[in-house]
Backbone as JSON, one array per atom type, in Angstrom:
{
  "sequence": "MSNIEQSYPEDLQEILNYAEELSISIIDKLNHFDAKKVNDFYTVTNEKIIRNKALFNELGYIPNTISSNSKNEQPNEFKGLYIFGEKTNGIIVPVYVGISRTIFRRLRQHAWGKNHNECTLAYLKTKHSNKAITRKIVTSDDMLPAKSKIQNYTVVLIPVPNDYDLYFLEVVLAGKYKTKWNSFRTH",
  "N": [[-22.43, -10.05, -14.0], [-18.81, -10.49, -14.59], [-16.74, -11.42, -17.45], [-14.97, -13.21, -16.35], [-16.26, -13.86, -14.2], [-16.61, -12.61, -11.95], [-18.39, -10.66, -9.75], [-19.86, -7.82, -10.25], [-20.79, -4.99, -8.61], [-24.05, -4.57, -6.38], [-25.52, -2.36, -5.92], [-23.59, 0.82, -7.09], [-23.95, 2.91, -5.36], [-23.82, 2.24, -2.76], [-21.26, 0.86, -2.22], [-19.75, 3.54, -2.82], [-20.9, 4.69, -0.25], [-19.94, 3.18, 1.45], [-16.99, 3.76, 0.8], [-16.68, 6.59, 1.91], [-17.55, 6.18, 4.46], [-15.24, 4.82, 5.3], [-12.74, 6.41, 4.47], [-12.92, 8.58, 6.48], [-12.36, 6.73, 8.89], [-10.0, 5.81, 8.16], [-8.23, 8.47, 8.08], [-8.82, 8.64, 10.94], [-7.43, 6.33, 11.81], [-4.21, 7.0, 11.01], [-3.75, 9.22, 12.17], [-3.93, 8.06, 14.63], [-2.64, 7.76, 18.16], [-1.18, 5.81, 18.49], [-0.28, 4.91, 16.07], [0.98, 3.34, 13.38], [4.16, 3.05, 11.6], [5.78, 1.69, 8.19], [8.22, 1.05, 8.73], [7.96, 0.24, 11.24], [6.97, -2.61, 10.97], [8.83, -4.25, 10.32], [12.05, -5.99, 10.28], [15.46, -5.26, 10.17], [17.94, -7.09, 9.92], [21.24, -8.05, 8.59], [21.19, -7.59, 5.64], [18.58, -8.64, 5.5], [15.27, -8.34, 5.77], [12.56, -8.78, 7.82], [9.78, -10.08, 8.19], [7.47, -8.45, 11.27], [5.29, -10.55, 12.02], [3.67, -11.24, 14.62], [3.06, -8.13, 15.16], [1.52, -7.06, 13.13], [-0.5, -9.07, 13.23], [-1.27, -8.44, 15.93], [-2.63, -5.91, 15.43], [-4.67, -6.17, 14.1], [-4.46, -7.02, 10.8], [-4.52, -9.81, 9.8], [-3.25, -12.4, 7.99], [-5.11, -13.63, 5.2], [-5.66, -14.32, 2.59], [-4.06, -16.83, 0.36], [-0.87, -16.25, -0.82], [0.44, -16.86, -4.7], [2.56, -18.06, -4.91], [2.47, -20.18, -2.56], [3.21, -22.88, -0.52], [1.34, -23.1, 1.16], [-1.85, -24.15, 2.55], [-2.69, -22.52, 3.96], [-4.18, -19.34, 4.77], [-1.65, -16.31, 3.78], [-0.55, -13.88, 3.34], [-1.71, -10.51, 3.03], [-4.8, -9.19, 1.59], [-5.68, -6.49, 0.02], [-6.24, -2.87, 0.62], [-3.44, -0.26, 1.19], [-2.55, 2.31, 2.79], [-0.4, 5.14, 2.95], [0.77, 7.89, 4.73], [1.69, 10.82, 5.52], [3.2, 13.69, 8.19], [1.48, 17.07, 7.95], [1.73, 19.84, 8.62], [1.17, 19.18, 11.42], [-0.67, 17.53, 11.4], [-1.51, 13.75, 10.16], [-1.43, 13.45, 7.07], [-2.99, 11.63, 4.23], [-0.83, 10.42, 1.82], [-0.57, 8.6, -0.21], [-2.34, 5.83, -1.98], [-2.2, 2.41, -1.73], [-2.86, -0.71, -3.73], [-3.12, -4.46, -3.23], [-2.17, -7.87, -3.55], [-0.83, -8.9, -2.31], [0.3, -7.88, 0.13], [1.35, -8.14, 2.24], [4.58, -8.52, 1.48], [4.59, -6.17, -0.35], [4.67, -3.69, 0.7], [7.38, -4.43, 1.44], [8.59, -4.31, -0.63], [8.13, -1.56, -1.25], [9.72, 0.29, 0.47], [12.37, -1.66, 0.8], [12.81, -2.64, -1.48], [15.4, -3.54, -4.36], [14.53, -3.03, -6.95], [13.66, -0.55, -9.87], [11.04, -1.29, -10.77], [10.19, -3.05, -8.3], [9.87, -1.43, -6.04], [8.28, 1.03, -6.59], [7.21, 3.47, -6.06], [9.19, 4.46, -4.29], [10.72, 5.45, -6.73], [9.26, 6.86, -8.57], [9.25, 8.77, -6.66], [11.55, 9.86, -6.91], [12.9, 10.13, -9.45], [10.68, 12.84, -9.27], [12.28, 14.43, -8.46], [14.97, 14.27, -9.6], [15.08, 15.06, -12.71], [16.36, 14.0, -14.3], [17.13, 10.98, -13.98], [16.01, 7.54, -15.07], [14.21, 4.73, -15.55], [16.35, 3.11, -16.73], [18.56, 3.71, -15.88], [18.29, 3.93, -13.03], [19.42, 3.04, -9.79], [19.65, 1.31, -6.92], [20.95, 2.63, -4.69], [20.19, 5.29, -5.89], [17.88, 5.56, -5.17], [17.6, 5.45, -2.37], [16.96, 7.87, -0.54], [14.35, 8.36, -1.28], [12.95, 5.59, -0.56], [13.92, 5.59, 2.2], [11.84, 7.64, 3.3], [9.93, 6.37, 2.72], [10.15, 4.16, 4.43], [9.28, 5.7, 7.27], [6.89, 6.68, 6.77], [3.49, 6.56, 7.65], [1.42, 3.74, 8.12], [-1.57, 2.33, 7.04], [-3.63, -0.69, 6.78], [-6.52, -1.97, 5.14], [-8.58, -4.46, 4.97], [-9.67, -5.77, 1.74], [-11.56, -7.94, -0.19], [-13.22, -8.71, -2.5], [-12.37, -7.91, -5.86], [-13.32, -5.81, -7.76], [-14.26, -4.04, -5.68], [-12.22, -3.33, -4.65], [-10.3, -2.37, -6.36], [-11.92, -0.11, -7.22], [-12.35, 1.15, -5.3], [-9.31, 2.11, -4.59], [-9.31, 4.2, -6.46], [-11.43, 6.31, -5.66], [-10.66, 6.73, -2.84], [-8.13, 7.87, -3.14], [-8.58, 9.72, -5.32], [-10.49, 11.12, -3.25], [-8.21, 11.83, -1.17], [-6.97, 13.56, -2.3], [-4.12, 12.5, -2.83], [-0.98, 13.1, -3.43], [1.13, 11.1, -4.54], [-0.56, 9.09, -5.89], [-1.02, 7.87, -9.34], [-3.11, 7.59, -12.07], [-2.64, 7.35, -14.66], [-2.17, 5.04, -17.72], [0.08, 2.76, -18.9]],
  "CA": [[-21.17, -10.84, -13.61], [-18.32, -10.04, -15.62], [-16.67, -13.16, -17.65], [-14.38, -13.74, -14.92], [-17.01, -14.7, -12.69], [-16.21, -11.78, -10.67], [-19.5, -10.26, -9.46], [-20.13, -6.08, -10.27], [-21.97, -4.09, -7.08], [-25.4, -4.4, -6.84], [-25.81, -0.59, -6.21], [-22.97, 1.58, -6.71], [-23.91, 4.26, -4.0], [-23.43, 1.79, -1.61], [-20.14, 1.2, -2.44], [-19.76, 4.85, -2.39], [-21.17, 4.9, 1.09], [-18.66, 2.61, 2.27], [-15.32, 4.42, 0.37], [-16.79, 7.46, 2.76], [-17.32, 5.83, 5.91], [-13.58, 4.56, 5.24], [-12.21, 7.58, 4.22], [-13.25, 9.02, 7.75], [-12.03, 5.88, 9.5], [-8.63, 5.65, 7.34], [-7.76, 9.3, 8.73], [-8.72, 8.62, 12.31], [-6.23, 5.52, 12.34], [-3.05, 7.02, 10.68], [-3.44, 9.95, 13.5], [-4.33, 7.66, 16.04], [-1.29, 7.84, 18.84], [-0.46, 4.83, 18.14], [-0.22, 4.23, 14.79], [2.21, 2.86, 12.72], [5.0, 3.27, 10.71], [5.68, 0.91, 7.84], [9.26, 0.23, 9.47], [7.47, -0.93, 12.73], [5.88, -3.76, 11.03], [9.78, -5.06, 9.48], [13.29, -5.96, 11.26], [16.39, -5.28, 9.26], [19.34, -7.49, 10.09], [22.25, -8.76, 7.99], [20.46, -7.29, 4.5], [17.63, -9.25, 5.36], [13.87, -7.95, 6.11], [11.88, -9.69, 8.31], [8.05, -9.3, 8.83], [7.02, -8.53, 12.25], [4.0, -10.99, 12.08], [3.04, -10.91, 15.79], [2.77, -6.86, 15.51], [0.37, -7.37, 11.97], [-1.72, -10.14, 13.93], [-1.92, -7.99, 16.86], [-3.0, -4.64, 14.76], [-5.9, -7.06, 12.91], [-3.71, -7.36, 9.69], [-4.42, -11.08, 9.92], [-3.2, -12.59, 6.48], [-6.46, -13.36, 4.67], [-5.68, -14.7, 0.9], [-3.06, -17.18, -0.11], [0.1, -15.78, -2.15], [0.49, -17.67, -5.56], [3.99, -18.51, -4.88], [2.96, -20.66, -1.89], [2.71, -24.37, -0.65], [0.68, -23.79, 1.97], [-2.93, -24.11, 2.35], [-3.61, -21.41, 5.08], [-3.41, -17.98, 4.29], [-0.03, -16.31, 4.22], [-0.55, -12.98, 2.52], [-2.98, -9.65, 3.25], [-5.64, -8.23, 0.11], [-6.81, -5.31, 0.28], [-5.51, -1.47, 0.51], [-2.62, -0.11, 1.96], [-2.36, 4.3, 2.98], [0.63, 5.86, 3.63], [0.52, 8.78, 5.59], [2.93, 11.81, 6.18], [2.95, 14.36, 8.79], [1.71, 17.57, 7.18], [1.03, 20.93, 9.44], [0.88, 18.69, 12.71], [-1.66, 16.03, 11.12], [-0.78, 12.95, 9.27], [-2.73, 12.98, 6.22], [-2.41, 10.69, 2.97], [0.25, 10.61, 0.42], [-0.49, 7.33, -1.49], [-3.32, 4.85, -1.64], [-2.46, 1.54, -2.63], [-3.76, -1.82, -3.43], [-2.15, -5.64, -3.54], [-3.24, -8.72, -2.94], [0.33, -9.61, -1.53], [0.44, -5.99, 0.89], [3.07, -8.2, 3.45], [5.63, -8.31, 0.2], [4.42, -5.12, -1.52], [5.29, -2.89, 1.9], [8.31, -4.46, 2.06], [9.1, -3.89, -1.7], [8.19, -0.06, -1.27], [10.15, 0.77, 1.46], [13.18, -1.48, 0.64], [13.31, -3.12, -2.9], [16.05, -3.11, -5.08], [14.41, -2.11, -8.62], [12.61, 0.2, -10.11], [9.95, -2.23, -10.78], [9.7, -3.41, -7.26], [9.63, -0.03, -5.11], [7.88, 1.82, -7.65], [6.98, 4.73, -5.17], [10.58, 5.05, -4.5], [11.32, 5.31, -8.12], [8.35, 8.19, -8.93], [10.05, 10.24, -5.78], [13.31, 9.82, -7.01], [12.33, 10.87, -10.92], [10.35, 14.04, -9.11], [13.27, 15.27, -7.46], [15.96, 14.65, -10.59], [14.01, 14.44, -13.89], [17.56, 12.95, -15.33], [16.39, 9.55, -13.41], [15.41, 6.9, -15.86], [14.12, 3.37, -15.3], [17.92, 2.66, -17.23], [19.67, 3.87, -15.01], [18.27, 4.48, -11.55], [20.38, 2.45, -9.37], [18.83, 1.07, -5.8], [21.32, 3.42, -4.04], [19.9, 6.4, -6.4], [16.24, 5.6, -4.26], [17.72, 5.15, -1.02], [16.18, 8.99, -0.03], [12.98, 8.14, -1.56], [12.63, 4.32, 0.25], [13.95, 5.9, 3.74], [10.48, 8.62, 3.77], [8.69, 5.62, 3.12], [10.19, 3.45, 5.56], [8.63, 6.06, 8.02], [5.36, 6.7, 6.47], [2.33, 5.9, 8.6], [0.73, 3.04, 7.2], [-3.16, 1.59, 8.01], [-4.47, -1.48, 6.07], [-7.83, -2.37, 5.24], [-8.56, -5.7, 3.79], [-10.86, -6.01, 0.97], [-12.03, -9.36, -0.66], [-13.51, -8.39, -3.27], [-11.31, -7.07, -6.62], [-13.79, -5.09, -8.19], [-13.97, -3.09, -4.79], [-10.63, -3.27, -4.35], [-9.97, -1.18, -7.87], [-12.69, 0.28, -7.19], [-11.67, 1.76, -3.59], [-8.14, 2.97, -4.62], [-9.5, 5.42, -7.31], [-12.09, 6.57, -4.75], [-9.82, 7.29, -1.68], [-6.79, 8.44, -3.63], [-9.27, 11.1, -5.64], [-11.32, 11.86, -1.75], [-7.44, 12.57, -0.5], [-5.91, 13.94, -3.49], [-3.21, 11.75, -2.43], [0.41, 13.55, -4.2], [1.26, 10.14, -5.11], [-1.05, 8.55, -6.75], [-0.9, 8.49, -10.58], [-3.81, 6.42, -13.03], [-2.03, 7.26, -16.15], [-1.38, 3.85, -18.33], [1.35, 2.12, -19.14]],
  "C": [[-20.45, -10.41, -14.52], [-17.75, -11.77, -15.94], [-15.42, -13.69, -17.31], [-14.85, -14.15, -13.83], [-16.81, -14.01, -11.64], [-17.41, -10.84, -10.86], [-19.39, -8.6, -9.42], [-20.95, -6.04, -9.0], [-23.34, -3.85, -7.37], [-26.01, -2.92, -7.17], [-24.19, -0.09, -5.85], [-22.63, 2.51, -5.79], [-23.56, 3.2, -2.74], [-22.04, 1.54, -0.95], [-19.09, 2.9, -2.19], [-19.99, 5.53, -0.7], [-20.12, 4.93, 1.69], [-17.42, 3.62, 1.95], [-16.28, 5.81, 1.67], [-17.24, 7.67, 3.99], [-15.62, 5.51, 5.46], [-12.67, 5.4, 5.11], [-12.03, 8.3, 5.48], [-12.11, 8.15, 8.88], [-10.15, 5.57, 9.47], [-7.82, 6.83, 8.05], [-7.33, 9.36, 10.05], [-7.46, 7.42, 12.62], [-5.07, 6.02, 11.73], [-2.87, 8.38, 11.63], [-4.12, 9.55, 14.94], [-2.73, 7.54, 16.67], [-0.6, 6.87, 18.51], [-0.02, 3.86, 17.02], [1.2, 3.85, 14.05], [3.26, 2.84, 11.75], [5.3, 2.52, 9.4], [7.37, 0.23, 8.22], [9.0, -0.45, 10.95], [7.59, -2.19, 12.11], [7.23, -5.16, 10.55], [10.98, -4.91, 10.0], [14.27, -5.82, 10.07], [17.46, -6.19, 10.11], [20.0, -8.62, 9.03], [21.45, -8.67, 6.36], [19.02, -8.06, 4.57], [16.41, -8.56, 5.91], [12.87, -8.82, 6.36], [10.9, -9.07, 8.96], [8.11, -9.72, 10.46], [5.29, -9.64, 12.16], [3.32, -10.68, 13.05], [2.17, -9.08, 15.36], [1.65, -6.71, 13.98], [-0.46, -8.17, 12.64], [-2.1, -9.33, 14.74], [-3.25, -6.47, 16.25], [-4.23, -5.21, 13.92], [-5.51, -7.37, 11.59], [-3.29, -8.72, 9.48], [-4.76, -11.72, 8.23], [-4.71, -13.58, 6.18], [-6.37, -13.96, 3.05], [-4.09, -15.55, 1.01], [-1.98, -16.85, -1.15], [0.02, -17.34, -3.44], [1.31, -18.22, -5.45], [4.06, -19.84, -3.43], [2.48, -22.05, -1.78], [2.07, -24.38, 0.42], [-0.8, -23.96, 2.11], [-3.86, -22.91, 3.18], [-2.8, -20.32, 4.31], [-2.27, -17.51, 4.7], [-0.29, -14.71, 4.24], [-1.54, -11.84, 3.49], [-3.57, -9.22, 1.98], [-5.95, -7.53, 0.58], [-5.85, -3.83, -0.05], [-4.84, -1.24, 1.55], [-2.6, 2.01, 2.0], [-1.45, 4.46, 3.58], [0.36, 7.24, 3.87], [1.92, 9.69, 6.04], [2.28, 13.06, 7.26], [2.82, 15.81, 8.15], [1.25, 18.66, 8.43], [-0.02, 20.46, 10.38], [-0.25, 17.23, 12.56], [-0.99, 15.36, 10.46], [-1.89, 12.88, 7.86], [-1.98, 12.13, 4.74], [-1.91, 10.88, 2.01], [-0.11, 9.81, -0.56], [-1.86, 6.1, -1.03], [-2.89, 3.75, -2.77], [-3.17, 0.07, -2.72], [-2.98, -2.95, -3.7], [-2.77, -6.82, -3.04], [-1.79, -9.65, -2.03], [0.73, -8.15, -0.4], [1.42, -6.62, 2.19], [4.19, -7.81, 2.45], [5.59, -6.9, 0.29], [4.94, -3.85, -0.77], [6.59, -3.03, 1.8], [9.29, -4.04, 0.58], [9.17, -2.4, -1.56], [9.23, 0.86, -0.47], [12.07, 0.12, 1.44], [13.8, -2.4, -0.52], [14.42, -2.41, -3.46], [16.06, -2.37, -6.05], [13.51, -1.44, -9.12], [11.26, -0.46, -10.01], [9.38, -2.77, -9.44], [9.47, -2.15, -6.18], [9.23, 1.22, -6.35], [7.58, 3.16, -7.49], [8.37, 5.39, -4.97], [10.94, 5.79, -5.99], [10.71, 6.92, -8.58], [9.1, 9.29, -7.83], [11.1, 10.97, -6.75], [13.63, 10.83, -8.8], [11.92, 12.32, -10.34], [11.92, 14.62, -8.54], [14.96, 15.31, -9.01], [15.34, 13.96, -11.9], [14.64, 13.88, -14.65], [17.27, 11.55, -15.2], [16.17, 9.3, -14.81], [15.43, 5.61, -15.33], [15.81, 2.77, -15.38], [18.57, 2.48, -16.74], [19.39, 4.39, -13.77], [18.88, 3.26, -11.03], [19.68, 2.26, -7.49], [19.66, 2.42, -4.77], [20.86, 5.26, -4.42], [18.19, 6.71, -5.36], [16.57, 5.44, -2.93], [16.93, 6.08, -0.02], [15.09, 8.63, -0.39], [12.69, 6.4, -0.36], [12.96, 4.94, 1.59], [12.89, 6.72, 4.19], [10.02, 7.39, 3.7], [8.5, 4.53, 4.27], [9.62, 4.18, 6.8], [7.47, 6.9, 7.53], [4.61, 5.88, 6.91], [1.45, 5.2, 7.37], [-0.93, 2.71, 7.75], [-3.32, 0.86, 6.62], [-5.78, -1.7, 5.91], [-8.21, -3.99, 4.45], [-10.16, -5.53, 3.24], [-10.93, -6.95, -0.21], [-11.79, -9.23, -2.36], [-12.81, -7.48, -4.59], [-12.04, -5.9, -7.03], [-13.68, -3.73, -6.94], [-12.76, -2.36, -4.44], [-9.95, -1.92, -5.13], [-10.82, 0.02, -7.76], [-12.42, 1.36, -5.83], [-10.53, 2.69, -3.92], [-8.35, 4.52, -5.06], [-10.22, 6.75, -6.43], [-11.44, 7.44, -3.68], [-8.74, 7.83, -2.22], [-7.49, 9.97, -4.34], [-9.77, 11.91, -4.36], [-10.17, 12.84, -1.49], [-6.66, 13.73, -1.56], [-4.62, 14.17, -3.48], [-1.98, 12.36, -3.89], [0.74, 12.67, -4.91], [0.91, 9.21, -6.43], [-1.04, 8.78, -8.56], [-2.04, 7.3, -11.49], [-3.31, 6.68, -14.12], [-1.44, 5.64, -16.48], [-0.5, 3.86, -18.81], [1.42, 2.53, -20.65]]
}
């Protein structure tokens, strides 16, 4: 037990086995004929981005946690992994593995966020294509091409309630897939 009362796995091999099974399942889901793109889950109207709750629910992405700013006692957010994929040589391959306690919000931020600290992947992609870009000077407009690409990424969500498992799986899956946009460099 850690000092914040989160339990460590009894057997690391068990979570590694789960990661192996999960990695195969994720590839299957990303390449399913009915796989969804990020922009399928949101409707953009009058500068508002509205989550399509029915589609999330239909796909089994049911709220499983309560966000910290919620006045509700019912789950209103999704905690777990999200995996972005893009088509390469005719198949969808994972390009980014992320984790969040608020995936519904996090996906919206990645694809439509205004600031570099909201749409961190869009900032990274923008910086990669223009080395002169910095956090101080980047604008939302600078990141539009990257955000548009993210909106069109295929996405799969995996519920993961335990924090240790969540962090561990992010690193293991990113390493297994050799995702091109994950970075584990510290700040």
